[in-house]
Coordinates of C-alpha atoms in Angstrom, one line a residue:
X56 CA 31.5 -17.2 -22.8
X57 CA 29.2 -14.9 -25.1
X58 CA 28.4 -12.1 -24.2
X59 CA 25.3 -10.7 -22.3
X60 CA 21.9 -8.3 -23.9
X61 CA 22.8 -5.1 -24.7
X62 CA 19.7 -2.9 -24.2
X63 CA 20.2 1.0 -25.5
X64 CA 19.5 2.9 -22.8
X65 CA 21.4 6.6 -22.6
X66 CA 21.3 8.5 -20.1
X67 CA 18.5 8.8 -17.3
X68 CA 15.3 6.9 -17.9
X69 CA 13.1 7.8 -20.4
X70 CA 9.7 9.3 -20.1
X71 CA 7.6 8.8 -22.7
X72 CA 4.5 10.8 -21.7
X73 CA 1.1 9.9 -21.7
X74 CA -1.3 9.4 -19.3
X75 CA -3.8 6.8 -17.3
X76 CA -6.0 6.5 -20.5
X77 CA -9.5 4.1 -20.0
X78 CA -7.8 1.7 -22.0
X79 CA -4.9 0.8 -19.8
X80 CA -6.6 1.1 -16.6
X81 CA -9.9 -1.4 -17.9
X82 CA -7.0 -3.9 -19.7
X83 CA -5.2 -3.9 -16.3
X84 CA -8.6 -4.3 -14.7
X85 CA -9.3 -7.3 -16.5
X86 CA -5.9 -8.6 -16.3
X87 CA -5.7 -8.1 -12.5
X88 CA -9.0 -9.4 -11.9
X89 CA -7.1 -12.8 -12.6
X90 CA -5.9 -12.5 -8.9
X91 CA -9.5 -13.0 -8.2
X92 CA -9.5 -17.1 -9.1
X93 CA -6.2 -17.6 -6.8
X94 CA -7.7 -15.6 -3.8
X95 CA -11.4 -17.3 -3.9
X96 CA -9.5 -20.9 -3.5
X97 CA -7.0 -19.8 -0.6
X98 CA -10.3 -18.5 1.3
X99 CA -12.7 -21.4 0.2
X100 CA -9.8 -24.3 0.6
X101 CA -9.7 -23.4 4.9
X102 CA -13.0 -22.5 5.6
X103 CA -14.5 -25.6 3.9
X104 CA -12.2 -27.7 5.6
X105 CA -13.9 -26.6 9.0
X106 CA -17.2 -27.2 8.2
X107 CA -18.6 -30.6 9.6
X108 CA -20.4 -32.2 6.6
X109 CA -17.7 -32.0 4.6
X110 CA -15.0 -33.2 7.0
X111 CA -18.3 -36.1 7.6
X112 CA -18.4 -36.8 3.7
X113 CA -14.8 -36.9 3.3
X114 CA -12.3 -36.8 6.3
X115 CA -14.3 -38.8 9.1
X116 CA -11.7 -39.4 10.9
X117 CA -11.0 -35.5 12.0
X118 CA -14.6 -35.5 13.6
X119 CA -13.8 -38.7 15.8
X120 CA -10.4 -36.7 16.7
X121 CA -12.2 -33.9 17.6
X122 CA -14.8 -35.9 19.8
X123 CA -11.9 -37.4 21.3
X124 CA -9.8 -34.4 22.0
X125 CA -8.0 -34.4 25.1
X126 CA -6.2 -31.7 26.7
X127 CA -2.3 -31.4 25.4
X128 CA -3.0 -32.6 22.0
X129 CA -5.6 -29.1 21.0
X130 CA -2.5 -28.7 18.3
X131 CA -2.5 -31.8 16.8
X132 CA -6.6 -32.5 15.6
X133 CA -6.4 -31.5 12.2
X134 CA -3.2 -33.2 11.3
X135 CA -4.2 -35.4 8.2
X136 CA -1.9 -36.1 5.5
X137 CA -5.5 -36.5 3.1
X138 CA -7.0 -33.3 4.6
X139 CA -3.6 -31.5 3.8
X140 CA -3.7 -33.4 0.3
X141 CA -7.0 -31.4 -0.2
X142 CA -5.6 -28.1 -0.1
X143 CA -1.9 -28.7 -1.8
X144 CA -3.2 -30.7 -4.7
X145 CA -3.7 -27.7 -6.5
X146 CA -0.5 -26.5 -6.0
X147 CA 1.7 -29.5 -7.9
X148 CA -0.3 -28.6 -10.9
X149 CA 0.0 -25.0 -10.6
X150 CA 3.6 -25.2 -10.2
X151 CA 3.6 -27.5 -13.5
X152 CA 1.7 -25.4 -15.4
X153 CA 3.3 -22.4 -14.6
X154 CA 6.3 -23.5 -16.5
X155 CA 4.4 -25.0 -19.2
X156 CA 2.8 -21.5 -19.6
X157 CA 6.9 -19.5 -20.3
X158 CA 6.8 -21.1 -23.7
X159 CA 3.2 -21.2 -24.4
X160 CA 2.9 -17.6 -23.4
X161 CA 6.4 -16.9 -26.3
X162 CA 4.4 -18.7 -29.3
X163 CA 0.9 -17.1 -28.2
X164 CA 1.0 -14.4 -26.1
X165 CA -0.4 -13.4 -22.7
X166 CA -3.9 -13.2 -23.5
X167 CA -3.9 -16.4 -24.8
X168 CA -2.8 -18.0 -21.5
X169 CA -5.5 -16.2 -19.1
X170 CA -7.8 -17.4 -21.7
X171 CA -6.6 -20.8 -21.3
X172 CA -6.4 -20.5 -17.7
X173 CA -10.2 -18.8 -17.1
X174 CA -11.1 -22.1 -18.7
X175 CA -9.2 -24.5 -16.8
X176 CA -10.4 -23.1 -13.5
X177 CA -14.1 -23.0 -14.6
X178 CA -13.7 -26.9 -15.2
X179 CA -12.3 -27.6 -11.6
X180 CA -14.7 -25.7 -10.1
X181 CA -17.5 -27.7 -11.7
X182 CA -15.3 -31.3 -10.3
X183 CA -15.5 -30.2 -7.4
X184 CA -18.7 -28.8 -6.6
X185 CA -20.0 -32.6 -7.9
X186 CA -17.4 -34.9 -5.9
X187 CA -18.7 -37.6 -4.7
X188 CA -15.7 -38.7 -3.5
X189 CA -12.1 -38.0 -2.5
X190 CA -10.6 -38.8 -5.7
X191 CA -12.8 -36.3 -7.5
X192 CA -11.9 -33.7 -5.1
X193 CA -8.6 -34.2 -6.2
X194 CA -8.7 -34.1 -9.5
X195 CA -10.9 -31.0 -9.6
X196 CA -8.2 -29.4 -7.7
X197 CA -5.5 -30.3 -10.4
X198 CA -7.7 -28.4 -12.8
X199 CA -8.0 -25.6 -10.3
X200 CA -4.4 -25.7 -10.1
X201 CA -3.7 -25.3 -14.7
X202 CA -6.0 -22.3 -14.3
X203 CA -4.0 -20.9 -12.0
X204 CA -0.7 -21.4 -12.8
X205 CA -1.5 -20.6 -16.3
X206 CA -3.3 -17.3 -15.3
X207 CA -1.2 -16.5 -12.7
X208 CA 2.2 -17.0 -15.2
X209 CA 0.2 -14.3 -17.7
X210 CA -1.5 -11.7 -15.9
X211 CA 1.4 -10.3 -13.8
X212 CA 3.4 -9.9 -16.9
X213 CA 0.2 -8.3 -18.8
X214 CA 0.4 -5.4 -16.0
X215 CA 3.7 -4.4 -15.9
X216 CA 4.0 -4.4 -19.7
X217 CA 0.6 -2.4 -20.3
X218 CA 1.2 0.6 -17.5
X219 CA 2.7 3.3 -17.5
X220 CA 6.2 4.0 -15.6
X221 CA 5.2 6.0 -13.1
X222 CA 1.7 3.8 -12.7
X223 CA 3.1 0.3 -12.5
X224 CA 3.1 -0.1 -9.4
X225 CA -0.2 0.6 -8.4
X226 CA -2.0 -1.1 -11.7
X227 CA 0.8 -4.3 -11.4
X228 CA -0.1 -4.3 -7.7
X229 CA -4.0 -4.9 -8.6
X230 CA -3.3 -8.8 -9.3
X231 CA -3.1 -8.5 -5.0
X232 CA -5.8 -6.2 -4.8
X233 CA -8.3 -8.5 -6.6
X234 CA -6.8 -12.3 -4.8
X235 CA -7.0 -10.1 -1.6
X236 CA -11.0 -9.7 -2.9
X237 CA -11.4 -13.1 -3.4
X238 CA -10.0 -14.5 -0.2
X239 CA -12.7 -12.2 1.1
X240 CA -15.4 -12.9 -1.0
X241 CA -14.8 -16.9 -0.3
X242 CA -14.9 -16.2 3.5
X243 CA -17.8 -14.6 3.1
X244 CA -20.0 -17.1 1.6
X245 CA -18.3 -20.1 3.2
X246 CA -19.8 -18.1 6.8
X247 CA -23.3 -18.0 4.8
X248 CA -23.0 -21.7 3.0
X249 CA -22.1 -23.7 6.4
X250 CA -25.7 -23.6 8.1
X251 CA -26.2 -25.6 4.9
X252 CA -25.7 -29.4 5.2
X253 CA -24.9 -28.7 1.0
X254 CA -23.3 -25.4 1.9
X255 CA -19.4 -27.0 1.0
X256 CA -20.9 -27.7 -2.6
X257 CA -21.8 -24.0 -3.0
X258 CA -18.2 -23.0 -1.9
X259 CA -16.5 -24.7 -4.2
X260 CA -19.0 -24.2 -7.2
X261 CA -18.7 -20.8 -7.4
X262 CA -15.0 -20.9 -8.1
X263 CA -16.8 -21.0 -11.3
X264 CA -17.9 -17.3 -11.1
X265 CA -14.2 -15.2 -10.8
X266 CA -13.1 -18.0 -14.1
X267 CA -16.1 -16.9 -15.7
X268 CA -14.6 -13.3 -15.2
X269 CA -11.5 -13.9 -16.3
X270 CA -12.3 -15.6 -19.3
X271 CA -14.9 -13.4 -20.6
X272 CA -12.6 -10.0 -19.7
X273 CA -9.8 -11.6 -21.6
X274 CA -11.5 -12.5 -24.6
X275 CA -11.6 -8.3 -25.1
X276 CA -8.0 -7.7 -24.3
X277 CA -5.4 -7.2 -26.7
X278 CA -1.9 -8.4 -26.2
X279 CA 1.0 -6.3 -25.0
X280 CA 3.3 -4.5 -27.3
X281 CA 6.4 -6.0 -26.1
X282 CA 4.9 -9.5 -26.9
X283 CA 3.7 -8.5 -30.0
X284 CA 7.4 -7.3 -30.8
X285 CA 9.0 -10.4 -29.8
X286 CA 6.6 -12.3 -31.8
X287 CA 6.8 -10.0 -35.2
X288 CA 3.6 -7.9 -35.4
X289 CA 5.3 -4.6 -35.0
X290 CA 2.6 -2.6 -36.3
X291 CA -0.2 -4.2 -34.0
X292 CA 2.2 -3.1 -31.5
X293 CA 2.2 0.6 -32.3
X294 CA -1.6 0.5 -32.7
X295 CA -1.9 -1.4 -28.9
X296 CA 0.8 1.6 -27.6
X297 CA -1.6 4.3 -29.1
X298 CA -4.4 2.9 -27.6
X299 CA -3.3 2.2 -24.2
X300 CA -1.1 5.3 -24.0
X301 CA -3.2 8.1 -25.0
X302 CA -2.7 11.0 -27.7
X303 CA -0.2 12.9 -25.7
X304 CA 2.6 10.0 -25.6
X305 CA 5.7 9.8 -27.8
X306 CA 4.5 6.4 -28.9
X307 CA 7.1 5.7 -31.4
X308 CA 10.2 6.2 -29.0
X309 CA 8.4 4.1 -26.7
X310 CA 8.0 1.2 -29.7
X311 CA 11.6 1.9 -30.9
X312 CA 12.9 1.0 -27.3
X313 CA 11.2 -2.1 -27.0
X314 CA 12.2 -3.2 -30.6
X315 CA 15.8 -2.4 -29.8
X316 CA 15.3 -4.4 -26.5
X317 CA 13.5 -6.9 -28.5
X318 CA 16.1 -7.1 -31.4
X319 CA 19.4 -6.7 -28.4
X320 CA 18.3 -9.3 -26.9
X321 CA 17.5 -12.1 -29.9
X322 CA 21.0 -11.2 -31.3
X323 CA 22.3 -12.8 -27.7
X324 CA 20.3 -16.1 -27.8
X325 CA 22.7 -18.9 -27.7
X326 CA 21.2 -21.9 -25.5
X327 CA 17.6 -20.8 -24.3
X328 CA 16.2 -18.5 -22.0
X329 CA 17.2 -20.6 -18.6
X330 CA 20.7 -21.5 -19.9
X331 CA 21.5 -18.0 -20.5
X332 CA 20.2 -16.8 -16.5
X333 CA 21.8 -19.7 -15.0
X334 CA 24.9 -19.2 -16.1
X335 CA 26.1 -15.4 -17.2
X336 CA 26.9 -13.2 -14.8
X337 CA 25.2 -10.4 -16.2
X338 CA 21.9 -12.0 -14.9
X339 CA 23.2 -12.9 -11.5
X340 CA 21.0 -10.5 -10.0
X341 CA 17.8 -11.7 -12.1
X342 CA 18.3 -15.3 -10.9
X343 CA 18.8 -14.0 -7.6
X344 CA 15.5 -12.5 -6.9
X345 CA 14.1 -14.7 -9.2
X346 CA 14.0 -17.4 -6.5
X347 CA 14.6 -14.9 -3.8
X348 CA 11.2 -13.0 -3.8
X349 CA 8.8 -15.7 -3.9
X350 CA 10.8 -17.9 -1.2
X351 CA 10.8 -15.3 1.0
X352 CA 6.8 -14.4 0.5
X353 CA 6.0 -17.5 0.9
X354 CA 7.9 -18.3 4.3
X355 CA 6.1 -15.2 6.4
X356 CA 3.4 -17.6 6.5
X357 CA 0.6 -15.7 5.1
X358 CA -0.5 -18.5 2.7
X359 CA -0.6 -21.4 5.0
X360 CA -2.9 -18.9 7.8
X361 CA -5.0 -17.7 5.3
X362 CA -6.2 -21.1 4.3
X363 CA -5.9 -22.8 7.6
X364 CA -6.8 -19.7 9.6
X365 CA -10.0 -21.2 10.4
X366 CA -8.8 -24.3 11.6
X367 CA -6.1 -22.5 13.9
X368 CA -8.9 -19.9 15.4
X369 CA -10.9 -23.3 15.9
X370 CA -7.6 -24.7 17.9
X371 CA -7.7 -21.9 20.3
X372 CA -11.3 -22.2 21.0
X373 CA -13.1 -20.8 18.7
X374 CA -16.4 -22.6 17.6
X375 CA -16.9 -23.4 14.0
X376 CA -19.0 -20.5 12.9
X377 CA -17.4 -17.7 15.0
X378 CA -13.9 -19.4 13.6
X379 CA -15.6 -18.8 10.2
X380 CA -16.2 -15.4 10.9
X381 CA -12.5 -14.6 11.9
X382 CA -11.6 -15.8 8.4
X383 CA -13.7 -12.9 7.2
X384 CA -12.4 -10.9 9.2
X385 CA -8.7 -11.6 8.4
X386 CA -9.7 -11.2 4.8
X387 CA -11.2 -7.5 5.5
X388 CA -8.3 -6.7 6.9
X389 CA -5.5 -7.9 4.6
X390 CA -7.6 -6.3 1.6
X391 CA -8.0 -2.8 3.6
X392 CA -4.3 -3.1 4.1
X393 CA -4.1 -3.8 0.2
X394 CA -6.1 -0.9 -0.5
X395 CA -4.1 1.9 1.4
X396 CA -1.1 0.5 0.4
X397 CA -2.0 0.8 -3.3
X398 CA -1.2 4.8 -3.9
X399 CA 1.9 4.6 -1.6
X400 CA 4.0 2.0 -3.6
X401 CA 4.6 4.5 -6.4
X402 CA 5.2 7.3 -4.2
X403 CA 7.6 6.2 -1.7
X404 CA 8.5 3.4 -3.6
X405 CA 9.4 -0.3 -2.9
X406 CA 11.5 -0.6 -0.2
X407 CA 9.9 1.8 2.1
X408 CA 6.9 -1.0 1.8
X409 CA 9.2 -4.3 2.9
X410 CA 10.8 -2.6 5.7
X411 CA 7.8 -1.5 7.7
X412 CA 5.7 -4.4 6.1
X413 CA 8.8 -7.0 7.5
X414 CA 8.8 -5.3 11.1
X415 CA 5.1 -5.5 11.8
X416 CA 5.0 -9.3 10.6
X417 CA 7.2 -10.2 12.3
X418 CA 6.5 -9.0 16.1
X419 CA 2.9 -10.1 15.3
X420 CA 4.0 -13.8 15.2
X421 CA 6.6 -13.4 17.7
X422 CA 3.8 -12.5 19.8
X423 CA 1.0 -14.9 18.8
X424 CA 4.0 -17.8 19.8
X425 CA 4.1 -16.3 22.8
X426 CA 0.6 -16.3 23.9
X427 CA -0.3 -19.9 22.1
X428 CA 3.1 -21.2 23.9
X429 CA 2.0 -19.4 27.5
X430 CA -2.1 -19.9 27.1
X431 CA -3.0 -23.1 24.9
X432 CA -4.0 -25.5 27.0
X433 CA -3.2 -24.3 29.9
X434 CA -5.8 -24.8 33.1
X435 CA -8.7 -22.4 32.8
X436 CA -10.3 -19.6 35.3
X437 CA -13.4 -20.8 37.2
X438 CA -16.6 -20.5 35.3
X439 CA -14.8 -20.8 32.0
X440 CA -15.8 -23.6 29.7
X441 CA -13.8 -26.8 30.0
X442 CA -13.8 -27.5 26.7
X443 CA -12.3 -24.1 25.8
X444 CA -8.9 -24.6 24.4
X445 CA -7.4 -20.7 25.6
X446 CA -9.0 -18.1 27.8
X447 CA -11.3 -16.1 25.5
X448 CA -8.8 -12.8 25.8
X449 CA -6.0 -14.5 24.6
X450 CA -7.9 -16.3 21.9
X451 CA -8.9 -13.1 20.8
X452 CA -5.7 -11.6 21.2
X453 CA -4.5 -14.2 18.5
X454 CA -7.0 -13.1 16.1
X455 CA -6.1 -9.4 16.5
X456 CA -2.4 -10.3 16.1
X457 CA -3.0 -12.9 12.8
X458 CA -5.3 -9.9 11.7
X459 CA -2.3 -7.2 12.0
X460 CA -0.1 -9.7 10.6
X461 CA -1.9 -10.4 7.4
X462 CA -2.6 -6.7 7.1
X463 CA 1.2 -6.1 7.2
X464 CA 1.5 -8.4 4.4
X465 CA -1.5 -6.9 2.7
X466 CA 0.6 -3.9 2.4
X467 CA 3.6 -4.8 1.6
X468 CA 5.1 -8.2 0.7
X469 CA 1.6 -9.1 -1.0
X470 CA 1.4 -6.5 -3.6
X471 CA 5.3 -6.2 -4.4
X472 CA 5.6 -10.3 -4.3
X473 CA 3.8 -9.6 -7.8
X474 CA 5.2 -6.0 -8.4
X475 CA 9.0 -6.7 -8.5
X476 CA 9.2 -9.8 -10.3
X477 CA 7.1 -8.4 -13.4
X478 CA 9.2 -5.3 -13.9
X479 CA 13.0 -6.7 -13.1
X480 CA 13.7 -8.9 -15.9
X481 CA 14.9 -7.8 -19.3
X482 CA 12.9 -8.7 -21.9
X483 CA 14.1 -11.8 -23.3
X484 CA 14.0 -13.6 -19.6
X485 CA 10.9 -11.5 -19.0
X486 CA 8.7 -15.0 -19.4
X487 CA 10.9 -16.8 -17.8
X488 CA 11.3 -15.1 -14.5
X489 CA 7.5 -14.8 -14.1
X490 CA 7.4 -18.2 -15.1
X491 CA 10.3 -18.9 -12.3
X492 CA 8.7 -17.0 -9.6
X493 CA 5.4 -18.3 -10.1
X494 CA 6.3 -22.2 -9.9
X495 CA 8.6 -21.7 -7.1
X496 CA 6.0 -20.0 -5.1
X497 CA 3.5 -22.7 -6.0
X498 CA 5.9 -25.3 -4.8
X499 CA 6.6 -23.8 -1.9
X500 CA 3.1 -23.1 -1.2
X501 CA 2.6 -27.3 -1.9
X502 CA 5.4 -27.7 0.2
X503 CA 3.8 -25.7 3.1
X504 CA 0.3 -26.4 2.6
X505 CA 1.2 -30.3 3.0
X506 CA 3.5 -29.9 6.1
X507 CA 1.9 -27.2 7.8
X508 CA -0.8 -29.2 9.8
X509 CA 2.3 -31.5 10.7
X510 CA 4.1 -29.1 11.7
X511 CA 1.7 -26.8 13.7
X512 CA 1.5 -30.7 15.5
X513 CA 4.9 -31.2 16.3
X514 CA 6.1 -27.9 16.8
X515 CA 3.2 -26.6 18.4
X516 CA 3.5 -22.4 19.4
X517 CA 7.6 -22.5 17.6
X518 CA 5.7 -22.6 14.4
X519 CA 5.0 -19.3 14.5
X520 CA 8.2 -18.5 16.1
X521 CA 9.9 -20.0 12.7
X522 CA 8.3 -17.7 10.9
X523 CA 8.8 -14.7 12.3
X524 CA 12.7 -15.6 12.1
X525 CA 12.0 -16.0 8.0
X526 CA 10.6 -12.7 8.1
X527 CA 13.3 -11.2 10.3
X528 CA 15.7 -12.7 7.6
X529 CA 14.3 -11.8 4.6
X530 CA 13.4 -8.1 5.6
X531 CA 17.2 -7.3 6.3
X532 CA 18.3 -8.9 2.5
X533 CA 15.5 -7.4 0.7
X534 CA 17.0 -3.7 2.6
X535 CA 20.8 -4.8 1.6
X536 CA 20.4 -6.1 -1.5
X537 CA 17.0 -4.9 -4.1
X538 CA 17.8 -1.7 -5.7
X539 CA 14.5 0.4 -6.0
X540 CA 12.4 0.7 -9.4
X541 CA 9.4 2.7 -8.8
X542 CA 9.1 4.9 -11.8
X543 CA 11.7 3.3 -13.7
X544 CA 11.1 2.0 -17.7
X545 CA 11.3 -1.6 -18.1
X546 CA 13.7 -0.8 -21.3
X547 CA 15.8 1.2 -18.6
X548 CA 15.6 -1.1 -15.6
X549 CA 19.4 -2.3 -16.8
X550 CA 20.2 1.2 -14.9
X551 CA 19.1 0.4 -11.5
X552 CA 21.2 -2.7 -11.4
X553 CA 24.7 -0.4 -12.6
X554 CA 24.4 1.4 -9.8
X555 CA 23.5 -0.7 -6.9
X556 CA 26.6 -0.8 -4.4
X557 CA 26.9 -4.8 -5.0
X558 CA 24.8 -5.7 -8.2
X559 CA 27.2 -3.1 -10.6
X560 CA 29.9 -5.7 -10.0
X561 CA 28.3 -7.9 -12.4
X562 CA 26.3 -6.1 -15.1
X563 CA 28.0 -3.2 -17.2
X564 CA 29.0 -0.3 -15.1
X565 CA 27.6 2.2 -17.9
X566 CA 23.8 1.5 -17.0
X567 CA 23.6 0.4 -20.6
X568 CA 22.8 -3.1 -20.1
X569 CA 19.3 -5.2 -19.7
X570 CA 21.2 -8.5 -18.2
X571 CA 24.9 -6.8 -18.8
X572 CA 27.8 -8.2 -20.2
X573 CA 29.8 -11.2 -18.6

């Protein structure tokens, strides 16, 4: 077999000076601000779905089930296979289009794609808000779904490109910051739209605002250096790198590292992009946490509550307006989570995050199993409400724990699910792995979004029991097995991977190596 990319990379990791300029922190603004059109859908999707004239105009059949809810079967209202349609539709198409993007983004760059994607978005938004019917809601959603995969494919790979070594984190983390925003923002007015008998239209019209962003913001981006390399405009390059880097930096090592990475890397190409991870050994690791990372963010459950987390706070007794509100508050808490996270990631790096991040998930839904398993449904005090589903302590137990439980995520698997994928692969997989982590987490999140409502049926309270194993699991391999990269060059990540305890068996023992030899 040929052999791997061979990326120059002597001695410790280079620092090529320079500082936060205006320039790379208002691209990575822009860039991150894509996060914004994923997070308004995962807070509008669940909150419209609670409120009554839509579920009337659409899903009548949930009402009657309501009416008709008997003790026993609290779990079990909301389990619609068109309802869950609703929310996962977007997701087939994002997970399509995310690999769709990998080559577009090789041939035109990442600006190109958020452009692309902004506009997509806007389109779906516009479907939707009109729908007169369930087959327009669908469709819409598709769209919603090309903008985001397309954006979501770009941006991340935008961030960790632009910033600076020792600022990655925190910029590449951003993406996070602004879905966290939007999942907020969309709780928000879906609490203000529902005294409106129109209100769902609203909601899902001004999806069209954060595209509008996007679209606009991109149009005054330019591309990154290492994608103008790869695609032969090495002196736009150098002017971008003088731009974004400042006066001070030693722009032309900088350059001449990518271009070596850049020229290692197209000497190696034998077979494609996804021939070449699947099957040397010097990208083991890459293909490894390729699928590994956005698996394992997607099964803490964080996606699947924050769009359904509405419905679930209406299950244990919440009425529709105060379940609303819970939404918001969720979202306030995941995004202040988010926020004091943000200077930490750089500092104590990576790792330090997923540990304490893992343990506080996962005793949060170990105990919200427990008091939905011991409380739902169960025979109320005197003086209660009889139609209450859970004592009014417990039920707001539940929100405090799914509020500790999504800030836990907030501050750690959320911002490094986009963090360590954008800055682990070599360059000439770069698009790929992005490309890889973005449509398996799409899937997945299709997967769970469909089945969750199911699920939460059959398996009542061990739903959240199931996850909290996930998490259990996944915090142990991520301490065993990712090497840490705060601070580290993407030209020099080869380094990291030479000198972990189990990844050095496969990639060259000198540190030398982007993907290694085989």
């Amino acid at each position: 077999m040929a052999g791997g990319v061979v990326v120059p990379s002597d001695g410790p990791a280079a620092d090529y000076g320079g500082g936060l300029t205006l320039s790379v922190f208002m691209s990575c603004l822009v860039a991150a601000s894509g996060g914004l059109i994923f997070g308004y859908d995962i807070g509008i999707s669940g909150g419209v779905s609670a409120m009554e004239p839509f579920l009337r105009r659409f899903f009548p059949h949930i009402l009657r089930r309501m009416a008709e809810a008997q003790k026993g079967n609290e779990y079990c209202i909301y389990d619609s296979q068109a309802l869950s349609a609703f929310t996962s539709s977007l997701y087939v198409a994002a997970a399509a289009a995310s690999l769709v993007a990998s080559r577009v983004t090789g041939a035109l760059g990442r600006q190109a794609i958020m452009l692309m994607g902004g506009a997509l978005f806007f389109a779906g938004a516009a479907l939707t808000a009109a729908a007169v019917n369930l087959a327009m809601i669908i469709v819409g959603r598709m769209l919603l779904g090309f903008g985001i995969g397309f954006t979501n494919q770009a941006a991340p790979l935008f961030l960790a490109e632009m910033s600076p070594p020792r600022w990655r984190g925190a910029l590449t983390a951003g993406i996070q910051f602004f879905l966290t925003l939007g999942i907020l923002i969309a709780n928000l007015i879906n609490y203000a739209a529902a005294r409106h008998s129109w209100g769902w239209r609203l909601s899902l019209g001004l999806a069209g605002a954060p595209a509008v962003v996007i679209f606009v913001g991109a149009l005054f981006l330019t591309d990154t250096p290492s994608s103008l390399v790869m695609r032969g405009h090495a002196d736009r390059a150098r002017a971008a790198l003088a731009r974004v880097r400042g006066a001070s930096a030693d722009v032309d090592a900088e350059l001449s590292d990518i271009s070596r990475a850049v020229d290692a890397t197209r000497q190696s190409e034998d077979g494609g992009a996804f021939r070449r991870m699947a099957t040397r050994r010097g990208y083991r690791p890459h293909l490894v946490f390729a699928v590994a990372v956005p698996v394992f963010t997607q099964l803490t459950g964080v996606i699947v509550l924050s769009f359904f987390s509405p419905l679930v706070f209406r299950t244990v007794g919440f009425g529709s307006n105060a379940a609303l509100m819970g939404a918001v508050i969720l979202g306030a808490a995941n995004l202040a989570a988010q926020i004091l996270s943000t200077p930490i990631i750089d500092r104590y790096g990576r790792k330090v995050l997923f540990a304490a991040g893992g343990v506080q998930m996962m005793v949060c839904q170990a105990a919200i199993a427990w008091i939905m398993g011991a409380k739902l449904g169960k025979q109320q005090q005197s003086g209660e409400a009889a139609a209450a589903a859970m004592a009014r302590p417990y039920a707001v137990a539940v929100l405090v724990l799914t509020c500790l439980h999504s800030a836990g995520f907030g501050a750690s698997w959320g911002p490094l699910g986009w963090v360590v994928p954008s800055e682990i692969f070599p360059v000439d997989i770069r698009s790929l792995g992005q490309a890889m982590n973005v449509s398996i987490s799409l899937g997945l999140a299709f997967v769970q979004t469909q089945s969750f409502l199911a699920m939460l049926c059959r398996f009542k309270y061990a739903t959240f029991a199931y996850y909290a194993a996930w998490v259990a699991v996944m915090t142990v391999f991520i301490a065993i097995f990712l090497p840490e990269t705060k601070g580290v060059p993407l030209e020099s990540m080869g380094t990291v991977w030479a000198k972990h305890w189990y990844w050095k068996r496969f990639v060259n023992g000198d540190g030398k190596s982007g993907a290694a030899l085989t």
